[in-house]
Coordinates of C-alpha atoms and ligand atoms in Angstrom, one line a residue:
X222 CA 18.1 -29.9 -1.5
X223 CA 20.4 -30.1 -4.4
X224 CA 21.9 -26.6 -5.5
X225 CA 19.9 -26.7 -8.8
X226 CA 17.1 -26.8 -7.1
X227 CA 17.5 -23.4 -5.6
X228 CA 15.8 -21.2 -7.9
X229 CA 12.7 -23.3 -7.9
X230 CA 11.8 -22.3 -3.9
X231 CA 9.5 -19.7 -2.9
X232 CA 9.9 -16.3 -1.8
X233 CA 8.8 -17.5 1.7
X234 CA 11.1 -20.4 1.6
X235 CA 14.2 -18.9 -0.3
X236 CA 13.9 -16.1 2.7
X237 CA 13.7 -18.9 5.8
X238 CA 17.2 -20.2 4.1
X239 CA 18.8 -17.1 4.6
X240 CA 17.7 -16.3 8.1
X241 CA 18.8 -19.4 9.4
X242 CA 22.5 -19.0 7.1
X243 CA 22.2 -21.6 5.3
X244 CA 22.5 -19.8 2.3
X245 CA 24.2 -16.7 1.5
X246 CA 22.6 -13.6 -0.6
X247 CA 25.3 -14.0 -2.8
X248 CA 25.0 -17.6 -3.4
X249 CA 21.0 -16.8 -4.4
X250 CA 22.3 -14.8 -6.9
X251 CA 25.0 -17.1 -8.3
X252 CA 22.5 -20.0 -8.4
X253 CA 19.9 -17.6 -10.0
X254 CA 22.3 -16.7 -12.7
X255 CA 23.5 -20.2 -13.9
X256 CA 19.7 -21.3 -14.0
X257 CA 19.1 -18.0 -16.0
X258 CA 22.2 -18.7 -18.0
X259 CA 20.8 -22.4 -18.7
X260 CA 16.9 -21.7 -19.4
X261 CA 16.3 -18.1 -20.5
X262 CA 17.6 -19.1 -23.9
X263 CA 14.5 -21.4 -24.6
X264 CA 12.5 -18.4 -23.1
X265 CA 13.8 -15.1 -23.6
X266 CA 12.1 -13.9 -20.8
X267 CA 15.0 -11.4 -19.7
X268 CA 16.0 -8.1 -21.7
X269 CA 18.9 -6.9 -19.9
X270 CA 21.2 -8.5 -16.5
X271 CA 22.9 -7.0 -14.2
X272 CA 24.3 -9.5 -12.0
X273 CA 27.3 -7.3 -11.1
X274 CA 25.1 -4.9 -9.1
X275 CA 23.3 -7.6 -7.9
X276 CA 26.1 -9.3 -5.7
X277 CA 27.1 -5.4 -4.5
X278 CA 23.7 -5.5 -3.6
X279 CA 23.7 -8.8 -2.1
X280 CA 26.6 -8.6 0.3
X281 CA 25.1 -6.1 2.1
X282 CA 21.3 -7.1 2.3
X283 CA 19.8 -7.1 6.0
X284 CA 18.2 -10.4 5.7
X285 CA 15.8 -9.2 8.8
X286 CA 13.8 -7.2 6.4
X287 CA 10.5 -8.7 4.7
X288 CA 12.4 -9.3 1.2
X289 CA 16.2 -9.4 3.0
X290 CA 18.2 -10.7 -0.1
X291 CA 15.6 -11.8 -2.0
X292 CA 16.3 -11.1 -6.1
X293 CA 13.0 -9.7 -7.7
X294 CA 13.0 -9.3 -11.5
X295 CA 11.5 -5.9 -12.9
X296 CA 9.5 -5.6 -15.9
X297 CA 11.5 -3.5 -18.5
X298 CA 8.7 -0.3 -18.3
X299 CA 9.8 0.7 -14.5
X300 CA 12.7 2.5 -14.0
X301 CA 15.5 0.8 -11.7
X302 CA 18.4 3.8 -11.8
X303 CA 21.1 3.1 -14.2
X304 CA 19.5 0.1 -15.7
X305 CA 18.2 0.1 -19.5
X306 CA 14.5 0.6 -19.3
X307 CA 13.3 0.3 -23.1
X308 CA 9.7 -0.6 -22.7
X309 CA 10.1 -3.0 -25.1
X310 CA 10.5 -0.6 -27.9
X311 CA 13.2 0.3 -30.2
X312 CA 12.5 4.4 -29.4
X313 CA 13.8 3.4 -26.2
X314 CA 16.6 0.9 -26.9
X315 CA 19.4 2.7 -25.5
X316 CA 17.7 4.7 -22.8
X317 CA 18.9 3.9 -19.1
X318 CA 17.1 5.1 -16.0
X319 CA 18.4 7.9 -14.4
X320 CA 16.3 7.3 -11.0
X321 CA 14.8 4.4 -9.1
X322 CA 10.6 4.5 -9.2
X323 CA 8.9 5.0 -5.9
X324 CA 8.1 0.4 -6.4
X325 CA 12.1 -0.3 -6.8
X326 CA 12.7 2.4 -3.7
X327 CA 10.2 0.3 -1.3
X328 CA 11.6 -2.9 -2.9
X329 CA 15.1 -2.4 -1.9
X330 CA 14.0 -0.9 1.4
X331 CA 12.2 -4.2 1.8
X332 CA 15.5 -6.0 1.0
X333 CA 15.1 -7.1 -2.3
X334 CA 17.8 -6.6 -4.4
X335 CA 16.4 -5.8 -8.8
X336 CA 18.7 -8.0 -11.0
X337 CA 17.0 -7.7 -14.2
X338 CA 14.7 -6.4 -16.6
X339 CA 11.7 -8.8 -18.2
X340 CA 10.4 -8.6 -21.8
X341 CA 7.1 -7.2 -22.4
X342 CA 4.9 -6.0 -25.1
X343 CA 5.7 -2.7 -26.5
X344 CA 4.6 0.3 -24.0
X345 CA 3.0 -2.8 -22.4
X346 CA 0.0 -2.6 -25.7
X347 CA -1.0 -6.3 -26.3
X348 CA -1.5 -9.9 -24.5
X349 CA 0.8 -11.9 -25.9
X350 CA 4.3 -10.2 -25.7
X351 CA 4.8 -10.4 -29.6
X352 CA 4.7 -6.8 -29.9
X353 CA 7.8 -6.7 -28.0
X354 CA 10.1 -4.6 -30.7
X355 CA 13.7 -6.7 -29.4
X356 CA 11.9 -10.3 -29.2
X357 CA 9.4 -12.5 -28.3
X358 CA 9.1 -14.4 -25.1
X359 CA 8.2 -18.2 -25.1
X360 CA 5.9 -20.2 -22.5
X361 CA 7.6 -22.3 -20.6
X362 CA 4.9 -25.0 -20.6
X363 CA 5.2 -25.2 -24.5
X364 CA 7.7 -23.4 -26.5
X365 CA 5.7 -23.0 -29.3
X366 CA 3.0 -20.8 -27.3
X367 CA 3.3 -17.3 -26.1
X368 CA 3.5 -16.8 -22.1
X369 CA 0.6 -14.2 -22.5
X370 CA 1.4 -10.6 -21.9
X371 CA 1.9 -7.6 -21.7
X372 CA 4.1 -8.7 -18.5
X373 CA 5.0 -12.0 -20.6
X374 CA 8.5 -11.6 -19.5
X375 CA 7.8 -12.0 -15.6
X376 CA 4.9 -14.5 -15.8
X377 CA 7.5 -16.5 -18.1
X378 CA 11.0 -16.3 -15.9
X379 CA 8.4 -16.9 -12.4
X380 CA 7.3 -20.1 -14.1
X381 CA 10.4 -21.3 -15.5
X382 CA 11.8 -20.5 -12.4
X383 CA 14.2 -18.2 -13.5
X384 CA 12.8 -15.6 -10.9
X385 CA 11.3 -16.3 -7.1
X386 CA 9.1 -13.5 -7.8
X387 CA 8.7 -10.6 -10.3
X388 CA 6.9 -7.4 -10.5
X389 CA 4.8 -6.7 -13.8
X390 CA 2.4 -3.7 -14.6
X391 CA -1.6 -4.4 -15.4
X392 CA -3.6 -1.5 -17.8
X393 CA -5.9 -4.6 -19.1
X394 CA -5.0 -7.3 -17.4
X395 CA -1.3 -7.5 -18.0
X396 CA -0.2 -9.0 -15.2
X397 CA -3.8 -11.4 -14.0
X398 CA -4.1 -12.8 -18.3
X399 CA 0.4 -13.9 -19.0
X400 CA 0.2 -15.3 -15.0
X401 CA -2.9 -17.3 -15.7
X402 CA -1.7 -18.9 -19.3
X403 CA 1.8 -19.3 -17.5
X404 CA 0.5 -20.9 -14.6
X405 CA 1.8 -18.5 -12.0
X406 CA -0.1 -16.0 -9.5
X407 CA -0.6 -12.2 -10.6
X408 CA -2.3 -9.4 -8.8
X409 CA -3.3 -6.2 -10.1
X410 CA -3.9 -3.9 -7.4
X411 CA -6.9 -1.6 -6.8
X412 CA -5.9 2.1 -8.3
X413 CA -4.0 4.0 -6.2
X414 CA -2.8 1.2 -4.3
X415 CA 0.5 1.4 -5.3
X416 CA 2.7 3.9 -6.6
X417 CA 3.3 4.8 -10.4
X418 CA 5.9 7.3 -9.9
X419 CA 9.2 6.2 -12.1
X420 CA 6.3 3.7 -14.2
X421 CA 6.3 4.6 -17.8
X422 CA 2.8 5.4 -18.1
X423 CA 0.5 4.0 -21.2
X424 CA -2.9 4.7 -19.9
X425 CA -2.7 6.7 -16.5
X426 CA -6.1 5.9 -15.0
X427 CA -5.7 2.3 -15.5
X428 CA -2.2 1.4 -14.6
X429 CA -1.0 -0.4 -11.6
X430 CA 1.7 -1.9 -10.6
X431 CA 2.0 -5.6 -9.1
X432 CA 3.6 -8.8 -8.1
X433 CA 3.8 -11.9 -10.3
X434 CA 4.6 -14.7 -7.2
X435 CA 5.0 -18.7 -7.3
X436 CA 2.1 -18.6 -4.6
X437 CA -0.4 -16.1 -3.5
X438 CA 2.0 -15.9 0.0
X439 CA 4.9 -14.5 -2.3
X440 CA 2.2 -12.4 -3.9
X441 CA 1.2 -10.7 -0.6
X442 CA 5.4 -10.3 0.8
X443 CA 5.4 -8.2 -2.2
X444 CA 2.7 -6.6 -2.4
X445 CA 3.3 -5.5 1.2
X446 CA 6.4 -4.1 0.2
X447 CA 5.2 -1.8 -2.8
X448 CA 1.9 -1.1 -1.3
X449 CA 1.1 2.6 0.1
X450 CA 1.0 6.1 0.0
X451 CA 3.6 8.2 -2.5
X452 CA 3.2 12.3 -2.6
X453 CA 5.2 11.7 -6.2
X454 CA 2.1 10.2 -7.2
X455 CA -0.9 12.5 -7.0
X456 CA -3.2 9.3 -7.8
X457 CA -1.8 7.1 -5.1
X458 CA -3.9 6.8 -2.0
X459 CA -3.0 7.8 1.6
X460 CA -4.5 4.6 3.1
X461 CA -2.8 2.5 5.9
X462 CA -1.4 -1.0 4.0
X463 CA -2.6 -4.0 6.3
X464 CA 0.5 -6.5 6.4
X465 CA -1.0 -8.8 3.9
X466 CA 1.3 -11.7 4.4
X467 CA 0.0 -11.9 8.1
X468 CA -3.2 -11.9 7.3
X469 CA -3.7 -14.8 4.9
X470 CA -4.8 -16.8 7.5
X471 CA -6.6 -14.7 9.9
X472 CA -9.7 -13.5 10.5
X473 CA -10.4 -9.9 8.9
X474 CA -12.6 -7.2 10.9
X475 CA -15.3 -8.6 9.4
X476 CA -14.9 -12.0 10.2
X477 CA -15.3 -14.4 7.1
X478 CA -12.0 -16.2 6.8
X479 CA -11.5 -18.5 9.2
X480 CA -7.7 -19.4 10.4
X481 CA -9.0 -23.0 9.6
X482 CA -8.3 -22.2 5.8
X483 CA -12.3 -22.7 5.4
X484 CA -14.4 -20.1 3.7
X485 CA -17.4 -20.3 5.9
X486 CA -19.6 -17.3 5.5
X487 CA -17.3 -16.2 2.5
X488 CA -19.8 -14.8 -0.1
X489 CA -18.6 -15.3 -3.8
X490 CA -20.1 -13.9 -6.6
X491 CA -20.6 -15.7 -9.9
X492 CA -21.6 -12.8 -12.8
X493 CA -24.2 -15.0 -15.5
X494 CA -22.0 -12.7 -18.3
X495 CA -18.2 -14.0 -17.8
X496 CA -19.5 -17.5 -18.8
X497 CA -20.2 -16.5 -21.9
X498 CA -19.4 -18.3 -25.4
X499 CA -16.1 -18.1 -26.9
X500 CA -14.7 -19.5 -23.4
X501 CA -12.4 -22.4 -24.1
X502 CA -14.9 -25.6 -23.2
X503 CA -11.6 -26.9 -20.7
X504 CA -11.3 -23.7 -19.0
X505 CA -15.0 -23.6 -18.5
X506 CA -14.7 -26.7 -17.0
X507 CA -11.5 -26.3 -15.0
X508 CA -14.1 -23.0 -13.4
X509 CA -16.4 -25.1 -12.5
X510 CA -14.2 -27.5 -10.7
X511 CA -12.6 -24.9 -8.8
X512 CA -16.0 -23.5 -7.5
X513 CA -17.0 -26.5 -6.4
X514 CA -13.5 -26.4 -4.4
X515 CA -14.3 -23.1 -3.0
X516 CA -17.6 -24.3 -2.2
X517 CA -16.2 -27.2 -0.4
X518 CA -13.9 -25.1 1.5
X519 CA -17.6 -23.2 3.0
X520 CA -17.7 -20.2 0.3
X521 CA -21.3 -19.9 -0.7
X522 CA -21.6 -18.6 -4.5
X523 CA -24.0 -16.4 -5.8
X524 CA -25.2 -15.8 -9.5
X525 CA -25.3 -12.0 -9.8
X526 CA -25.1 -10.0 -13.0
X527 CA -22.7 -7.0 -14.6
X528 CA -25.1 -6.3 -17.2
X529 CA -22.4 -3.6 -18.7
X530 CA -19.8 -6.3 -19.2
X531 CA -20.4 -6.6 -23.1
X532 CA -19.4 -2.8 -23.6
X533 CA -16.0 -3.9 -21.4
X534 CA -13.4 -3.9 -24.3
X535 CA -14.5 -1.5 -26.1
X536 CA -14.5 1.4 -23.5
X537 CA -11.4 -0.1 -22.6
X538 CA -9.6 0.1 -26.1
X539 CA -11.2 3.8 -26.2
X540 CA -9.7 4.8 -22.5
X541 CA -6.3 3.4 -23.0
X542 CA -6.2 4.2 -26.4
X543 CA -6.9 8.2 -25.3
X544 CA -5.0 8.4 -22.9
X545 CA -1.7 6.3 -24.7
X546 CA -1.7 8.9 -27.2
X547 CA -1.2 11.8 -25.3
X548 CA 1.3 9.9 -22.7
X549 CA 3.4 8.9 -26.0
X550 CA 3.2 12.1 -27.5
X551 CA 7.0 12.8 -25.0
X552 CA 8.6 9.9 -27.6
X553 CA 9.6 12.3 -30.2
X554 CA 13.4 12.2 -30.5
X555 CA 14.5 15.2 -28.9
X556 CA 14.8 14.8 -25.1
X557 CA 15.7 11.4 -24.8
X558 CA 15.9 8.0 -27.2
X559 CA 16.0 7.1 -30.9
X560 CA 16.2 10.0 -33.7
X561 CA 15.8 9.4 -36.8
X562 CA 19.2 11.4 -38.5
X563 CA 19.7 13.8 -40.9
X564 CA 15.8 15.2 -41.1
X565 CA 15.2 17.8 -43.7
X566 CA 12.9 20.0 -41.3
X567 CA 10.9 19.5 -37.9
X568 CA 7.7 17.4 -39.1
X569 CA 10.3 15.1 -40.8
X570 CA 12.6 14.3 -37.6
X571 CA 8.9 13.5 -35.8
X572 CA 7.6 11.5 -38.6
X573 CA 10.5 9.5 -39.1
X574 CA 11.7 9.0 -35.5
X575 CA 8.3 8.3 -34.4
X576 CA 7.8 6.0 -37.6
X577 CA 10.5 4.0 -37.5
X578 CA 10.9 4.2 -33.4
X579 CA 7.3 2.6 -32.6
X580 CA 5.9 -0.7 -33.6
X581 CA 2.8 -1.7 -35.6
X582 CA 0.4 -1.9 -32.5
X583 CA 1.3 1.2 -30.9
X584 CA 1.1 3.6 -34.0
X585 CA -2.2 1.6 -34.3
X586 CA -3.2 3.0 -30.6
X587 CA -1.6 6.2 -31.3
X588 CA -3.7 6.6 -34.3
X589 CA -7.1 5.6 -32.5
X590 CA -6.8 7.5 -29.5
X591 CA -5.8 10.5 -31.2
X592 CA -9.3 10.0 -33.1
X593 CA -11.1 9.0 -30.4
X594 CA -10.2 12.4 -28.9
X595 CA -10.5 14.4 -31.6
X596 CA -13.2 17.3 -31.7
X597 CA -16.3 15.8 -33.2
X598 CA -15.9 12.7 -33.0
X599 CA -14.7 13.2 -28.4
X600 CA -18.3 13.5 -27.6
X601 CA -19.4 10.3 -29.6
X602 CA -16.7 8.1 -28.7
X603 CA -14.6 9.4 -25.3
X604 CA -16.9 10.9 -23.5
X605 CA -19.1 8.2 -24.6
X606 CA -16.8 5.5 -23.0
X607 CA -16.6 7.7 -20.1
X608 CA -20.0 7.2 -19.1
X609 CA -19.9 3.7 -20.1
X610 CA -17.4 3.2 -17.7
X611 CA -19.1 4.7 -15.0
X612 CA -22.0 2.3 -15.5
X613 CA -19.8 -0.8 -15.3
X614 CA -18.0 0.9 -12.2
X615 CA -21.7 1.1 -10.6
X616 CA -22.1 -2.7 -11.6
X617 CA -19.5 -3.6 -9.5
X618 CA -20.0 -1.4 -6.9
X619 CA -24.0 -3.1 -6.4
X620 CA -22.0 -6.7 -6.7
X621 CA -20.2 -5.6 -4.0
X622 CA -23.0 -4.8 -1.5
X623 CA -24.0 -8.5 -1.6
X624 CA -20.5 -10.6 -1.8
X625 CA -17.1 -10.0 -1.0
X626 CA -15.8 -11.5 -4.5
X627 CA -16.1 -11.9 -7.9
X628 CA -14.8 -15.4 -9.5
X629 CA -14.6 -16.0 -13.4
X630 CA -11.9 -17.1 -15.6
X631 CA -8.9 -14.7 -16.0
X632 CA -8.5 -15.8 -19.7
X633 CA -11.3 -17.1 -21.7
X634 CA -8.5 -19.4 -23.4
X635 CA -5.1 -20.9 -22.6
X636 CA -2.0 -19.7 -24.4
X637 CA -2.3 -19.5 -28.1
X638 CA 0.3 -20.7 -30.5
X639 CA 3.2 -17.6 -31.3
X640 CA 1.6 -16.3 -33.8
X641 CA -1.5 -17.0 -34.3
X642 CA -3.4 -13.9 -33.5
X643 CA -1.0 -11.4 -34.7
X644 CA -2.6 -10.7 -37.9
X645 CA -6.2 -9.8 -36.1
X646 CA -5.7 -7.3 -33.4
X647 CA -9.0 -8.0 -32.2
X648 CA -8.6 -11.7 -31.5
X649 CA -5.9 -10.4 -29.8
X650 CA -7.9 -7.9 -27.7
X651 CA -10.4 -10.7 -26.5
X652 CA -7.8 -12.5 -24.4
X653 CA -8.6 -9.3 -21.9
X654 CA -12.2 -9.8 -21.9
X655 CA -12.6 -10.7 -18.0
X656 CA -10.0 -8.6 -17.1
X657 CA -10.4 -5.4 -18.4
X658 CA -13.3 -3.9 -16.9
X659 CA -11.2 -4.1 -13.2
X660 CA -9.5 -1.6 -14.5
X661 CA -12.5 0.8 -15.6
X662 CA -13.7 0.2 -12.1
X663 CA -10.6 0.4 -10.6
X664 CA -11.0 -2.6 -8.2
X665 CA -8.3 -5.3 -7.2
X666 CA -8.5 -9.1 -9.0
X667 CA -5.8 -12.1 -8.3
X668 CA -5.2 -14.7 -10.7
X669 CA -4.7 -18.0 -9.4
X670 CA -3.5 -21.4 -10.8
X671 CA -7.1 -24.0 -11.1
X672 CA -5.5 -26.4 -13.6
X673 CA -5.0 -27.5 -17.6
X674 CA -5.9 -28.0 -20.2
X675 CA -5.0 -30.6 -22.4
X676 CA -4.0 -29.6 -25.9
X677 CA -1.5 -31.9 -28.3
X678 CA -0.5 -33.8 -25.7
X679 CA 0.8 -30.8 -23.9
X680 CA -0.7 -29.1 -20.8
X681 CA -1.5 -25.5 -20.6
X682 CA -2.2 -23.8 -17.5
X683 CA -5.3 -22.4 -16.6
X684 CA -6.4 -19.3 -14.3
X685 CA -8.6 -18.6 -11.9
X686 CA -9.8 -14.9 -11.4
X687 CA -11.1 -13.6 -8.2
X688 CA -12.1 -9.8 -8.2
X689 CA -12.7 -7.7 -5.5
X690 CA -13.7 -4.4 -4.1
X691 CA -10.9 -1.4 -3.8
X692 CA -8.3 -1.6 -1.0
X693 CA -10.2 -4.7 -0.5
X694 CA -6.8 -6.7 -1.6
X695 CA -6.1 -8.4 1.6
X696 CA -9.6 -10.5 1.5
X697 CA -8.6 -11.6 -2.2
X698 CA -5.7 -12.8 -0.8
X699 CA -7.2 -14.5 1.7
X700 CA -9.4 -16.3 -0.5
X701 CA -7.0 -16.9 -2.9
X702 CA -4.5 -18.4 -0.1
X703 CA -7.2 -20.9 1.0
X704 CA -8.2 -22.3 -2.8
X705 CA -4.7 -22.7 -3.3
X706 CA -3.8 -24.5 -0.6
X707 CA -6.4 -27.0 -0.6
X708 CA -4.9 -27.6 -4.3
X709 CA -2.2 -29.0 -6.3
X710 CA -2.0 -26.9 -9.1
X711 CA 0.7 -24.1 -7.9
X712 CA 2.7 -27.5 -7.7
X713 CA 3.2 -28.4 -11.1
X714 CA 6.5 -27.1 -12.9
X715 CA 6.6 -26.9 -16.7
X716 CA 9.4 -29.8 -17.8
X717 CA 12.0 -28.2 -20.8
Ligands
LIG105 N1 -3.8 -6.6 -23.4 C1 -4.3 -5.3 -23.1 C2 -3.8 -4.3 -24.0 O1 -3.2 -4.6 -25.0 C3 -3.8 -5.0 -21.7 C4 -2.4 -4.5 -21.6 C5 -2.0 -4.1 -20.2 O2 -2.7 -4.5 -19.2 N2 -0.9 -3.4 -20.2 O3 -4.0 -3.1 -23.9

């Protein structure tokens, strides 16, 4: 292996270098920086660097630990202590963390060692990372597309391979939707499952937390290192963390994956609504391929229904929306980040430092949920969505008594042009549609590379999404594992 070709291994294989000393921790990092250096320009995938800490950290990393000298890039809305941490907004721009979050802690007890800081949308509010207030991130499979968002940042530097691995945050799909048009793996945990202690929240009961990987093994070393239990987190779940990695060929308590890498007995659940019009006719077709794949492999697939699917975005954009506007409301100029100067009196320092500190999309958010929540209109709309959520929660939940995952696409399209849905929020919104309600329900869902498509002579990555049941992550890795290695696709690299 040629030196350039460092950055481009896996986790898994950067991590058998190391063990055996054939590479050093510090020469990871070097490597990583000159093929940062060379690409992130075409991308701008990175906000801030900080390779100086990085070789501290890398000349003493126990490479006997699961991530031993392994770098890991951090989206820039969780706190890694004394690194900026601007959410991708200008009210943040010079704010540095003061402490690690609980997911940096169990990183660097893992062995990883944080190096930077990925672009994302603002307060991680769209799908695209356009609403990024510092820049926009590019797709590395076509420079004139976006790399999806809001965790656009890590999807793009994983697939550029400016990153062996990268941690993003999913509210809507944020990680599963810029993974699937980058043509990397994403996982959004189930809620609870891992901690959002030192997270930036944007809409509490929706957030997670989760690995952006070159394969689903590299997904589950991660994942096993920021899964578990955090008493700073009162919504994080006191459940024992199966060792994910180990178990992506074995057989679970229940028996359905085979260490053959078949899916006998594996029960997969098709829902009639998620292949619905609007989906891009070549990722409609790349689904269907890949289900024949998993059928090959021994799944059997089952047509079920969500019948509450069509009401998905819009509780979602009423939930999130709520719930951003009162996790915002600590922006205002006087504890911490951008003030507007000179204010004649109190409602003019929050006016204008909120005004000119947020973007477009969130005072759009702000606006709404604030609405949404206000008296006479909570009952019609919240509490509304409240219910409505419960109902596609209980659509799940029957799915789940008769298969032990959900397939669909993770983005009805592949990426779009930079651009071309800014001007209609809603387009924008859509690119969530299959992705959203897992967050309402608050179950787990992988994305997974199951080809292009062909568009101008270019090709765009396609997705595929398997859901399933809370804490049931270590079966939709399993099933994950098998479809991707009986395929090419994780194979391809974009060409710059
Ligand atoms: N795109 C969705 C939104 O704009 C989801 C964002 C996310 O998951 N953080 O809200």
């Amino acid at each position: 292996m040629s030196p350039a070709d460092l950055p481009a291994l896996t986790v898994a294989d950067l991590q058998a270098l190391l063990r055996r000393r054939e590479i050093s921790p510090r020469e990871v990092i070097e490597r990583l920086r000159s093929r940062i250096e060379e690409i992130d320009p075409k991308i701008d995938a990175y906000l801030s660097l900080d390779f100086e800490a990085a070789l501290k950290e890398a000349d003493k990393a126990n490479l006997d630990l699961p991530l031993g000298g392994v770098p890991i890039a951090i989206k820039d809305i969780i706190n890694v202590a004394a690194q900026p941490c601007t959410c991708g907004s200008k009210i943040l721009a010079n704010y540095r963390a003061m402490y690690d979050a609980t997911v940096i802690r169990s990183l660097r007890a893992a062995g990883a060692i944080p190096f930077g800081k990925t672009n994302m949308d603002e307060f991680a509010m769209g799908s695209s990372t356009e609403n990024s207030s510092i820049k926009p991130t590019r797709n590395p499979w076509d420079l004139s597309r976006v790399p999806g968002g809001s965790s656009g940042g890590s999807a793009a530097a994983v697939a550029a391979d400016a990153a062996f691995g990268a941690l993003g945050t999913d509210t809507g799909g944020s990680i599963r939707q810029p993974a699937a048009v980058s043509g990397v793996v994403g996982v959004k945990p189930s809620y609870g499952r891992v901690s959002r202690y030192g997270v930036t929240a944007f809409a509490s009961s929706l957030d997670q937390v989760g690995p952006l990987a070159k394969t689903v093994q590299d997904a589950a070393l991660i994942m096993g290192a920021i899964a578990g239990h955090d008493p700073q987190d009162s919504t994080s779940l006191n459940e024992p963390v199966p060792d994910y990695a180990a178990l992506l060929n074995g057989d679970l308590a229940m028996g359905r994956v085979r260490s053959d890498g078949g899916l006998h007995g594996v029960r997969l659940g098709l829902p009639k609504e998620y292949m619905v019009q609007g989906i891009d006719p070549q990722v409609k077709s790349a689904i269907d391929t890949a289900i024949k794949q998993l059928q090959s492999l021994g799944a059997d697939v089952i047509d079920l229904s969500l019948p509450h699917t069509e009401y998905g975005i819009a509780v979602y954009y009423f939930v999130a929306t709520a719930e951003a506007s009162a996790n915002l409301a600590r922006f205002d100029g006087v504890r911490y980040g951008y003030r507007a100067e000179n204010p004649l009196d109190i409602l003019d320092h929050y006016g204008r430092t909120r005004g000119d500190g947020f973007g477009p999309e969130v005072k759009r958010r702000i606006i709404l949920g604030t609405y949404v929540l206000s008296s006479g209109y909570y009952d019609a709309y919240y509490l509304r969505a409240q219910k409505v959520r419960e109902l596609i929660r209980q659509d799940f939940a029957k799915a789940f008594e008769k298969v032990d995952a959900i397939v669909s696409p993770t983005s009805p399209v592949p990426a779009f042009k930079l651009g071309e849905r800014l001007a209609d929020p809603l387009q924008m919104y859509l690119a969530d549609i299959f992705t959203t309600p897992g967050n309402l329900a608050g179950i787990c869902g992988i994305s997974v590379p199951c080809g292009f498509a062909q568009i101008d002579s270019v090709q765009l990555p396609i997705g595929l999404q398997l859901l399933g049941k809370a804490l049931d992550e270590a079966r939709i890795f399993q099933i994950a594992h098998a479809y991707e290695q009986s395929t090419e696709w994780h194979k391809a690299k974009p060409q710059f």
